[in-house]
PDB file of C-alpha atoms and ligand atoms in Angstrom:
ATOM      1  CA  UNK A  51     114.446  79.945  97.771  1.00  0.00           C
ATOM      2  CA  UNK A  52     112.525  81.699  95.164  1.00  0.00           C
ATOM      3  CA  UNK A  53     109.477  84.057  95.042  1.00  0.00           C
ATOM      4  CA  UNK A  54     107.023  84.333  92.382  1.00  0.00           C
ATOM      5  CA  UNK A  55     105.229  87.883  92.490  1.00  0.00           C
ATOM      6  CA  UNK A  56     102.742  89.547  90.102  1.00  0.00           C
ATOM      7  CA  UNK A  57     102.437  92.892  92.122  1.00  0.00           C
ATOM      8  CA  UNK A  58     103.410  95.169  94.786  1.00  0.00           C
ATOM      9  CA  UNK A  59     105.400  92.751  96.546  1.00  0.00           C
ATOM     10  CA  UNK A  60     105.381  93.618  99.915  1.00  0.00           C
ATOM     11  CA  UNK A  61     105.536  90.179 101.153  1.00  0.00           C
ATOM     12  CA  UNK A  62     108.441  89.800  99.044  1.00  0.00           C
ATOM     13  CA  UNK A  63     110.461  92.629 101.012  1.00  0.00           C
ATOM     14  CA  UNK A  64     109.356  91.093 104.163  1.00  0.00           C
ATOM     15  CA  UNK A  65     111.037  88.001 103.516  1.00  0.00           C
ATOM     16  CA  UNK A  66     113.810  89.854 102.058  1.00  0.00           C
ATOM     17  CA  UNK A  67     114.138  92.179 104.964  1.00  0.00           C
ATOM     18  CA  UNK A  68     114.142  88.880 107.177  1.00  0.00           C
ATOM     19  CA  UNK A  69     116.786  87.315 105.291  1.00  0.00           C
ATOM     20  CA  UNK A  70     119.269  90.357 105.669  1.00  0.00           C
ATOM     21  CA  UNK A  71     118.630  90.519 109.596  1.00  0.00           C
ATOM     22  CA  UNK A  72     119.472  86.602 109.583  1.00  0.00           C
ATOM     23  CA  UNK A  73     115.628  85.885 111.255  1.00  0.00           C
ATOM     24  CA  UNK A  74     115.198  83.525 108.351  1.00  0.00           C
ATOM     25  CA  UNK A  75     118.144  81.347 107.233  1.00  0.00           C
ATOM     26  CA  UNK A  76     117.186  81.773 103.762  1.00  0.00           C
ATOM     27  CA  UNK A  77     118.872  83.078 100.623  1.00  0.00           C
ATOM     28  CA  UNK A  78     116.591  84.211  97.544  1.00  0.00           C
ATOM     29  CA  UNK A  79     117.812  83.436  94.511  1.00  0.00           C
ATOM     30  CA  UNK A  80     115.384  84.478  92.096  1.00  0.00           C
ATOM     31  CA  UNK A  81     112.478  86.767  92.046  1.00  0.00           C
ATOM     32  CA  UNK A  82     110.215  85.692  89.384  1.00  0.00           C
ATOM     33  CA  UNK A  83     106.912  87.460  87.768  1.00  0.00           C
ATOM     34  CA  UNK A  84     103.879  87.203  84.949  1.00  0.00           C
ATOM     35  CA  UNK A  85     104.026  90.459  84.811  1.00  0.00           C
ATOM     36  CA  UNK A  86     106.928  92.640  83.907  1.00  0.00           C
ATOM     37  CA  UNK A  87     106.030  95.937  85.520  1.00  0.00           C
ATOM     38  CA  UNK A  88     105.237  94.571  88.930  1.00  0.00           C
ATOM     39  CA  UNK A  89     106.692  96.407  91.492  1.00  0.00           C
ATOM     40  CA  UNK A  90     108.004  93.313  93.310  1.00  0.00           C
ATOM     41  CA  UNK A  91     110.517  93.074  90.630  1.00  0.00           C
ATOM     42  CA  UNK A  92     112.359  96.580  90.904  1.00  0.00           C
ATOM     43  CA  UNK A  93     112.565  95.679  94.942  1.00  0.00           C
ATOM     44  CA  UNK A  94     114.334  92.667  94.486  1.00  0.00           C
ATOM     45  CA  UNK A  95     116.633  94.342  91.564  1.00  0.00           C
ATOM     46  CA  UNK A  96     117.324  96.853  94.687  1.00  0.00           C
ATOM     47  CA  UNK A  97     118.487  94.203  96.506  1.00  0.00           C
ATOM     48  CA  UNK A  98     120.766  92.652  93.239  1.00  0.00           C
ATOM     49  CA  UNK A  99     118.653  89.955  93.566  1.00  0.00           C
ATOM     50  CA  UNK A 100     118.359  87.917  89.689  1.00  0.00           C
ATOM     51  CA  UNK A 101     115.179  89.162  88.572  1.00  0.00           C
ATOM     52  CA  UNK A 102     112.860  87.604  85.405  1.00  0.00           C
ATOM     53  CA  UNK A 103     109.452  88.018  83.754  1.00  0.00           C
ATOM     54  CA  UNK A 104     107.192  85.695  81.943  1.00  0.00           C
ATOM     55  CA  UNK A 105     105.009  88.106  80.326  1.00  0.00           C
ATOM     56  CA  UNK A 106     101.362  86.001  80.745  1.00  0.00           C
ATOM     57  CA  UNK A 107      99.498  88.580  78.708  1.00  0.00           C
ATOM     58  CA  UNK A 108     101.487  88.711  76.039  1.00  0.00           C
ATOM     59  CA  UNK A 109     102.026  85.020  75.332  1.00  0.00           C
ATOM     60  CA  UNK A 110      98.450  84.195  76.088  1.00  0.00           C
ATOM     61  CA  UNK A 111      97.225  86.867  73.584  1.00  0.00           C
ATOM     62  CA  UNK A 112      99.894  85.669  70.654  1.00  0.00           C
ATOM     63  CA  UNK A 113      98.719  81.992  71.641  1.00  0.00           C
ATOM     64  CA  UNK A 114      94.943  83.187  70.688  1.00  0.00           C
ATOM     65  CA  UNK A 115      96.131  84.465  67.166  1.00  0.00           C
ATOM     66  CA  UNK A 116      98.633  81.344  66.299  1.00  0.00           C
ATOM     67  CA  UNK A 117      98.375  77.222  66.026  1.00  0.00           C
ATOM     68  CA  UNK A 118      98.759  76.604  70.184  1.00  0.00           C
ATOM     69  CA  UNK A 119      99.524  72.585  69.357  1.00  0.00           C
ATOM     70  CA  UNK A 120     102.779  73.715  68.051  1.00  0.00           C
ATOM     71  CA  UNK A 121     104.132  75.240  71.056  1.00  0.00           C
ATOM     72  CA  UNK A 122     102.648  72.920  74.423  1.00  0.00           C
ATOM     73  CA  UNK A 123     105.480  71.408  75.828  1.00  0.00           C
ATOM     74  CA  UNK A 124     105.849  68.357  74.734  1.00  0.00           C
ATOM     75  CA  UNK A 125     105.594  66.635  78.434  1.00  0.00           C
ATOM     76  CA  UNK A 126     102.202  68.030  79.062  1.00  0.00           C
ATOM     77  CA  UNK A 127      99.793  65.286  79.236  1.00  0.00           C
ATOM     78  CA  UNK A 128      96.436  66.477  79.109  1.00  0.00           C
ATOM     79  CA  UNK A 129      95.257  62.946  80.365  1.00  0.00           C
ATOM     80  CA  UNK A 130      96.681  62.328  83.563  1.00  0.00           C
ATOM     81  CA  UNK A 131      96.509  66.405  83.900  1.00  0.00           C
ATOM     82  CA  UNK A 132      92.521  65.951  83.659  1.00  0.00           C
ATOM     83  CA  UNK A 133      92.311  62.938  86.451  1.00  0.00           C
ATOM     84  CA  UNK A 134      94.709  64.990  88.116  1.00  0.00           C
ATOM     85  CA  UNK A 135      92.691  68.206  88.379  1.00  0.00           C
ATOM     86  CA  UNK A 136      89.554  66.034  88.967  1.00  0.00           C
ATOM     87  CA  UNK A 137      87.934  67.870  85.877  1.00  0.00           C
ATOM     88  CA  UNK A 138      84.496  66.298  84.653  1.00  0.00           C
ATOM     89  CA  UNK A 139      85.941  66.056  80.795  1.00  0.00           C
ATOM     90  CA  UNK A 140      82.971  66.733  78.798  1.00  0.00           C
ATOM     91  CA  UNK A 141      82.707  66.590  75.403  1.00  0.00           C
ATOM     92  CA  UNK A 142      81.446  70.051  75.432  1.00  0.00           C
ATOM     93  CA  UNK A 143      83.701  71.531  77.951  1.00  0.00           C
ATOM     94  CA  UNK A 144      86.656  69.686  76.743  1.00  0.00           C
ATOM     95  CA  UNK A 145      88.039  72.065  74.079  1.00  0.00           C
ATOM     96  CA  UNK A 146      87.726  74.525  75.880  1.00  0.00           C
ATOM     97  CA  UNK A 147      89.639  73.446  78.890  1.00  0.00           C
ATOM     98  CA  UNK A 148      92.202  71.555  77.134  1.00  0.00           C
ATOM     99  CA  UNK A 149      92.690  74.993  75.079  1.00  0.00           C
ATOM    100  CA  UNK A 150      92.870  76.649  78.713  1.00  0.00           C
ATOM    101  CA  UNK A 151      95.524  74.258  80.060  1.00  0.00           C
ATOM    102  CA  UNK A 152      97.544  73.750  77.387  1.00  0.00           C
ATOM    103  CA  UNK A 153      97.921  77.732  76.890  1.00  0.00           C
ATOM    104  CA  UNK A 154      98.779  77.642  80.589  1.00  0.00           C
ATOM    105  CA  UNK A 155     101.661  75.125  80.657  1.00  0.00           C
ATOM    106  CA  UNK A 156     103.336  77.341  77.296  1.00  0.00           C
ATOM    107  CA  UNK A 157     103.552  79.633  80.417  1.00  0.00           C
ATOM    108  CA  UNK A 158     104.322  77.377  82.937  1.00  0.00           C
ATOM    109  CA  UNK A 159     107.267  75.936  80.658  1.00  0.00           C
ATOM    110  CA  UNK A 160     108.760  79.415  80.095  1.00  0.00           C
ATOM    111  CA  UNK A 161     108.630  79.845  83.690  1.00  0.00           C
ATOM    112  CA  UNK A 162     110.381  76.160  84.106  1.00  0.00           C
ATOM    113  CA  UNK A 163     112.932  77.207  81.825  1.00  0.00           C
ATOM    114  CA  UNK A 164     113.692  80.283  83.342  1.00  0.00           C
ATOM    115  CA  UNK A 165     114.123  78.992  87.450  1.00  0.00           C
ATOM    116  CA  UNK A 166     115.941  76.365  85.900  1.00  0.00           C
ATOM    117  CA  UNK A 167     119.336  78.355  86.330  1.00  0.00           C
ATOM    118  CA  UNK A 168     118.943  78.761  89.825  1.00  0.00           C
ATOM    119  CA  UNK A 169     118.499  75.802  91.795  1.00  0.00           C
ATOM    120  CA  UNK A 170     116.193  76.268  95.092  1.00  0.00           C
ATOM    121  CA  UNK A 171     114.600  74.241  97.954  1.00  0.00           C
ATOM    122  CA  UNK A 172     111.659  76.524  98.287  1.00  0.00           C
ATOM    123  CA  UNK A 173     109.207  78.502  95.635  1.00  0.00           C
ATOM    124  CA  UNK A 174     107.199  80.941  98.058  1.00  0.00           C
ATOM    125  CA  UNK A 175     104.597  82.317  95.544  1.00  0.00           C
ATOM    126  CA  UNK A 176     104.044  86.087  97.341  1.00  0.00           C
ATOM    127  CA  UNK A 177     100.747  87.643  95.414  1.00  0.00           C
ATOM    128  CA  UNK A 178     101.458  85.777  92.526  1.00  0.00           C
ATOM    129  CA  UNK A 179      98.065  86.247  90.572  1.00  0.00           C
ATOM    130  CA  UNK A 180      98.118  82.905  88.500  1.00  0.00           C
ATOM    131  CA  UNK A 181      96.517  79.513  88.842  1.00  0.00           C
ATOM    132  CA  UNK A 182      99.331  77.125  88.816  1.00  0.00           C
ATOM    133  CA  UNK A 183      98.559  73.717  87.073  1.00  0.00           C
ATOM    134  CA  UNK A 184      99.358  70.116  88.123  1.00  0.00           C
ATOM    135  CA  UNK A 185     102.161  70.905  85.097  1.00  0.00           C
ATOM    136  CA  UNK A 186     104.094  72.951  87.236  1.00  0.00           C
ATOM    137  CA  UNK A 187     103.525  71.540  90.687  1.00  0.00           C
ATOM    138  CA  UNK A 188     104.532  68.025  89.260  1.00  0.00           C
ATOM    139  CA  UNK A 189     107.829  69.985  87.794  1.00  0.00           C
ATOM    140  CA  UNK A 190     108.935  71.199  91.174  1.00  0.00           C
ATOM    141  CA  UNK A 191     107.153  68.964  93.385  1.00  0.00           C
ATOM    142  CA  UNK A 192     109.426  65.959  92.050  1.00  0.00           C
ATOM    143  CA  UNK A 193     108.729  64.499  95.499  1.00  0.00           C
ATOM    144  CA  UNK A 194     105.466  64.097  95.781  1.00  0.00           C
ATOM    145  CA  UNK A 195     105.289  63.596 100.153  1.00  0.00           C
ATOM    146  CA  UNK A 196     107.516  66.755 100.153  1.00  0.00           C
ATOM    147  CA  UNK A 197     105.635  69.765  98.962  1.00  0.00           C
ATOM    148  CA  UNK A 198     107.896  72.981  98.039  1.00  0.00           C
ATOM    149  CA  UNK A 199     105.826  75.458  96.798  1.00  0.00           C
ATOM    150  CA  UNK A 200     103.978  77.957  99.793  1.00  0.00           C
ATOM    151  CA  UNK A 201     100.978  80.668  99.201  1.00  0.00           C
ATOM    152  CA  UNK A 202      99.815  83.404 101.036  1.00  0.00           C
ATOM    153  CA  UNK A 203      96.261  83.941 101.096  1.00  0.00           C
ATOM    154  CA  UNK A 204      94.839  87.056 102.273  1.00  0.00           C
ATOM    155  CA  UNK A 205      91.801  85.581 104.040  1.00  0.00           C
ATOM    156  CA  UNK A 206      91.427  82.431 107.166  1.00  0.00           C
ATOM    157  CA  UNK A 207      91.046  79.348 104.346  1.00  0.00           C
ATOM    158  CA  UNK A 208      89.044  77.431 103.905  1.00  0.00           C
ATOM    159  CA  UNK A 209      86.933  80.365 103.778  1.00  0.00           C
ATOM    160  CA  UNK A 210      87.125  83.304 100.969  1.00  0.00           C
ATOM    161  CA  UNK A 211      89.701  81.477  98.559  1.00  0.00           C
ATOM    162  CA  UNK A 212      89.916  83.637  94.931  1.00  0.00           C
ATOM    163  CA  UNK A 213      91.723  86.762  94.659  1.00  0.00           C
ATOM    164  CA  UNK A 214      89.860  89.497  97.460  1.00  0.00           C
ATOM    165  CA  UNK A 215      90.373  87.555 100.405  1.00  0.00           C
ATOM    166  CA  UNK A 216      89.848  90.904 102.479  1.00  0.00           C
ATOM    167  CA  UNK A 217      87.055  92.201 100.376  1.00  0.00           C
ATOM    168  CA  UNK A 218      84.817  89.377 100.428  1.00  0.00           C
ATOM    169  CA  UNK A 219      85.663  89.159 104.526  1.00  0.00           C
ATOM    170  CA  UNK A 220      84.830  92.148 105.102  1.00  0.00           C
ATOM    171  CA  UNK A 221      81.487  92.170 102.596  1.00  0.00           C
ATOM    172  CA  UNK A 222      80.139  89.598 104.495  1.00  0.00           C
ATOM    173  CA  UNK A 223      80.431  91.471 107.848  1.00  0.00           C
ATOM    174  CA  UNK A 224      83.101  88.555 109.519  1.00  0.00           C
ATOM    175  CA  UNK A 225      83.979  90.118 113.274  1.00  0.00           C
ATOM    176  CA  UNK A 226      87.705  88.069 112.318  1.00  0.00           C
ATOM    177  CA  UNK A 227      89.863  88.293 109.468  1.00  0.00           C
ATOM    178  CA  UNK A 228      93.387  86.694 109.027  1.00  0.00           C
ATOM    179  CA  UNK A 229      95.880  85.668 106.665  1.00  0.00           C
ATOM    180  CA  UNK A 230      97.060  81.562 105.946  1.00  0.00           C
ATOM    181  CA  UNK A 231      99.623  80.072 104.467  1.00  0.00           C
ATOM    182  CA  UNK A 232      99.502  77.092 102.914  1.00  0.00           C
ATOM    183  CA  UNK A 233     101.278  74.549 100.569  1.00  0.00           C
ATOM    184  CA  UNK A 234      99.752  74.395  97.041  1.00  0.00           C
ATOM    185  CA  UNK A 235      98.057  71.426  95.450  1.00  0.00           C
ATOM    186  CA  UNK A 236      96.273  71.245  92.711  1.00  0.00           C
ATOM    187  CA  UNK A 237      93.239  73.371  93.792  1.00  0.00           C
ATOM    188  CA  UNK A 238      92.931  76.663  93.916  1.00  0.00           C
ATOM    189  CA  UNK A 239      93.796  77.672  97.679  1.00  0.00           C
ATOM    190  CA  UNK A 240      92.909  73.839  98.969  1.00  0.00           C
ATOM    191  CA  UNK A 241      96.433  72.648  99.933  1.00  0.00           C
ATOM    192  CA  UNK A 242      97.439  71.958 103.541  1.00  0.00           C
ATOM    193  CA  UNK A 243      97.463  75.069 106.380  1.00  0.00           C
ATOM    194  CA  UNK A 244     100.739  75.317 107.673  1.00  0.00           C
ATOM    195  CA  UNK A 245     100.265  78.742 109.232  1.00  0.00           C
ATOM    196  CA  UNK A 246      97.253  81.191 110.077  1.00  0.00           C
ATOM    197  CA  UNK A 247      96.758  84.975 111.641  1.00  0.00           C
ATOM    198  CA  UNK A 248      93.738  86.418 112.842  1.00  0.00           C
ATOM    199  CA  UNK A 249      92.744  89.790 113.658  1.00  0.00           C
ATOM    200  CA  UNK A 250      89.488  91.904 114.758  1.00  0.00           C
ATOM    201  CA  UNK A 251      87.438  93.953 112.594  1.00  0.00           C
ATOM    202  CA  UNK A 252      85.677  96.626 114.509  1.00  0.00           C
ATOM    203  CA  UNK A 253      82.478  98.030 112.814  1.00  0.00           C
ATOM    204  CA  UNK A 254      83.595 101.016 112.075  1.00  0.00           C
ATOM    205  CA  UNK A 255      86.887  99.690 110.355  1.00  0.00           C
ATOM    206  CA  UNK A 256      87.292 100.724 106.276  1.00  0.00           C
ATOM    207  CA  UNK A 257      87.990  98.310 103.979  1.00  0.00           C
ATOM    208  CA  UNK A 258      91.483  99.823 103.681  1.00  0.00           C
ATOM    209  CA  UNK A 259      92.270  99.623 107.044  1.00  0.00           C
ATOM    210  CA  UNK A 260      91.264  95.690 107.307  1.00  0.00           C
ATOM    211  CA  UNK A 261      93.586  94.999 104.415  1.00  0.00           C
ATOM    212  CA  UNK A 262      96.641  97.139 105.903  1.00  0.00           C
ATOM    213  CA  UNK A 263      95.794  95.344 109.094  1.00  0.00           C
ATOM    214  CA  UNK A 264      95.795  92.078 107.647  1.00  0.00           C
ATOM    215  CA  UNK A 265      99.041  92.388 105.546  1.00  0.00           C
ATOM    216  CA  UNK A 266     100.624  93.316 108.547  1.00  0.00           C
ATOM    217  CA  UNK A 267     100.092  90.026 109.868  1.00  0.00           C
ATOM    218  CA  UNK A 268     101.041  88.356 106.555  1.00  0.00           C
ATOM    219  CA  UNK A 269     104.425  90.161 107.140  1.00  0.00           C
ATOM    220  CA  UNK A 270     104.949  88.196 110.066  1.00  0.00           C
ATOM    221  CA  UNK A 271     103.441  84.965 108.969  1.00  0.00           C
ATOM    222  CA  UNK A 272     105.375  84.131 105.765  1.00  0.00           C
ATOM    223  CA  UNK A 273     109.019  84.459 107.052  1.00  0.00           C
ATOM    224  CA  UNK A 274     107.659  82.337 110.325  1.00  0.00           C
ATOM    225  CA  UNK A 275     106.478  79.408 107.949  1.00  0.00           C
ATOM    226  CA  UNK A 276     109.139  79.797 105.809  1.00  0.00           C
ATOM    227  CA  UNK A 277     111.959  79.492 108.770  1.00  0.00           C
ATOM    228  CA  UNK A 278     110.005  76.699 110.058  1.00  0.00           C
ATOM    229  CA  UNK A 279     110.678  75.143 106.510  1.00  0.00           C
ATOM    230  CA  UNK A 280     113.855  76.153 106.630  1.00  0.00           C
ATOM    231  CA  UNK A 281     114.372  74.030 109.595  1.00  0.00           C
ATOM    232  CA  UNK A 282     113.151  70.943 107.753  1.00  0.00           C
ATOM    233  CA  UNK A 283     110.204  71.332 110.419  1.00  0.00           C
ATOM    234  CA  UNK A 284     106.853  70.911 108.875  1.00  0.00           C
ATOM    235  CA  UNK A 285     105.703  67.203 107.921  1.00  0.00           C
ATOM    236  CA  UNK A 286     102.609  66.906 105.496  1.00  0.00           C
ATOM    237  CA  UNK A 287     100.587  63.666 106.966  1.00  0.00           C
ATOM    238  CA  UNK A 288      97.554  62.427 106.910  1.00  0.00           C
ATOM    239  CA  UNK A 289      95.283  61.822 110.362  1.00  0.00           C
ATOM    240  CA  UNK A 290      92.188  59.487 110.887  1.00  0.00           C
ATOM    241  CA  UNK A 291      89.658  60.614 113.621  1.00  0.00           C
ATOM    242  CA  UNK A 292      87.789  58.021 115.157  1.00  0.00           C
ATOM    243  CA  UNK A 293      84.124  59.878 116.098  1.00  0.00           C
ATOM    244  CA  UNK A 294      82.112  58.863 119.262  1.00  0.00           C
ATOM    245  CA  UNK A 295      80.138  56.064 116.894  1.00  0.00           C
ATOM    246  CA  UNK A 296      83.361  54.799 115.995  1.00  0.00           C
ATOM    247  CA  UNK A 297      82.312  56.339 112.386  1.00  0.00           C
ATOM    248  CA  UNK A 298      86.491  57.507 111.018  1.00  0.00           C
ATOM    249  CA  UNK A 299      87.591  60.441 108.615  1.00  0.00           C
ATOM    250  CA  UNK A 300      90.582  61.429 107.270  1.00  0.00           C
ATOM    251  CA  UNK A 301      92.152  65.034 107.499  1.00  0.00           C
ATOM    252  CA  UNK A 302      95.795  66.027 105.867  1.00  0.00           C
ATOM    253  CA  UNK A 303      97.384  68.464 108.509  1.00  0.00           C
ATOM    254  CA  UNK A 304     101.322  69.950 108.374  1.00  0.00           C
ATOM    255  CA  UNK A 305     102.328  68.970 111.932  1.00  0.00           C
ATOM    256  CA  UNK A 306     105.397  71.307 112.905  1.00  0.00           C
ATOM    257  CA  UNK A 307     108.219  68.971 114.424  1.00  0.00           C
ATOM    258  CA  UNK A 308     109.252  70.482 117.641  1.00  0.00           C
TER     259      UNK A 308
HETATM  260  C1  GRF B  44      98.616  89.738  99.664  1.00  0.00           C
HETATM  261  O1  GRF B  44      97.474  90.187 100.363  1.00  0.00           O
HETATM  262  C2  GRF B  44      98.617  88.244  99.553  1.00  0.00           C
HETATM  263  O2  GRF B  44      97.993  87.584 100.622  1.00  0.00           O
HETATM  264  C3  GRF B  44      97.820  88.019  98.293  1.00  0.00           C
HETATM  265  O3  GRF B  44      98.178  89.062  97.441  1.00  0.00           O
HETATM  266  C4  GRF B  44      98.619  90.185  98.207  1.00  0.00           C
HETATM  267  C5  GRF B  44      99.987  90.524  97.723  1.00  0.00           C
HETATM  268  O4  GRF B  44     100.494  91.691  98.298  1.00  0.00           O
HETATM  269  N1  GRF B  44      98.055  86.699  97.753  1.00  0.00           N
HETATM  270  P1  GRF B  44     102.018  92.097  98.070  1.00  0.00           P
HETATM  271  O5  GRF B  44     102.262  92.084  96.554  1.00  0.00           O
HETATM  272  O6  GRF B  44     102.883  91.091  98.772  1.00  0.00           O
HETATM  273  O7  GRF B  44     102.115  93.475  98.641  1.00  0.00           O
END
């Protein structure tokens, strides 16, 4: 497998920790950041595992100054990418977002190139602070009925997706918090649940102390969903429901083979 990481990385040594104790048959072989000072990647260099950055910032802010259409990959289609997405393309709006996308697969290419050398079943991305596109996915999703690429979200989706899962739980005064882990799609925290944690928050609990009680649980969590992939486990299907006036809806679920 590989991890993407932007920070700290404590998920990341979870799953590493696992892998040395043989609780998850997995093997990382590539620990992979936007930013080069995250911490995540001097743990995994610990652990002589092959370490690279794609330095977001940096390309993004050269990207501003020079002619972007010159460096886009040249298999990003901004067409399909738009009915992909589901993105209302406005005249107004469209500049913009095509500017935003195309800027974003420069990254996502780099990125690409760089995992390319190490082949892997499973991208876990572990705090990685970037909004991957449908460029990406579609590059490592190559099946489309077999998702590979697993989040962990610091909050019980499909509430409080964004970036301060924990914050905006505990700002809105939930008695539960948790942690989920899902596959990725094209939305931002949307794709399919295949794992969730949930703890109490007392009233006099800090902030702090909800987080550090919460990533506790998100050490568990990951390596379980991960070994359950491991174990070619989890199926991605979809279910109909047939309501009392026979009305139907659809739900996608990850049922867990036994
Ligand atoms: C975790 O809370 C995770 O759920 C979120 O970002 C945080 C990363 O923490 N996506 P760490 O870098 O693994 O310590």
């Amino acid at each position: 497998m590989g991890v993407l990481v932007s920070g700290g990385g404590s998920n990341l040594q979870a799953i590493i920790d696992a892998s040395a104790s043989n609780r998850i048959d997995a093997e990382i072989a590539f620990v992979g950041s936007d930013n080069p000072e995250a911490y995540g990647l001097t743990r995994a260099r610990k652990h002589g595992i092959r370490t690279f950055a794609v330095d977001y910032k940096k390309i993004l802010q050269e990207l501003r100054k020079g002619r972007l259409e010159d460096q886009v990959p040249e298999d990003f289609d901004w067409e399909s990418l738009v009915a992909k997405q589901g993105l209302r393309d406005t005249a107004s709006g469209r500049k913009e977002l095509k500017r935003y996308f195309s800027s974003r697969a420069v990254c996502e290419a780099a990125l690409l190139r760089e995992m390319e050398a190490c082949p892997f079943d499973l991208l876990a991305l572990a705090g990685f602070m970037r909004v991957l596109t449908p460029y990406f996915i579609d590059h490592v999703n190559v099946d489309p009925t077999r998702p590979r690429i697993m989040n962990i979200h610091p909050a019980l989706l499909p509430a409080f997706p964004g970036n301060d899962g924990y914050g905006d739980t505990f700002r809105y005064g939930c008695k539960v918090g948790g942690c989920t882990v899902h596959f990725v799609d094209y939305g931002e925290d949307t794709g399919p649940i295949i794992g969730q944690k949930a703890f109490e928050i007392e009233p006099h609990e800090s902030l702090d102390e909800v987080r550090a009680e919460g990533l506790k649980l998100e050490w568990e969590l990951y390596p379980e969903c991960i070994q359950l992939f491991a174990e070619d486990r989890l199926r991605v299907v979809t279910r109909v429901s047939t309501l009392k006036d026979d009305s139907e809806f659809m739900r996608k679920v990850v049922e867990i083979a036994r």
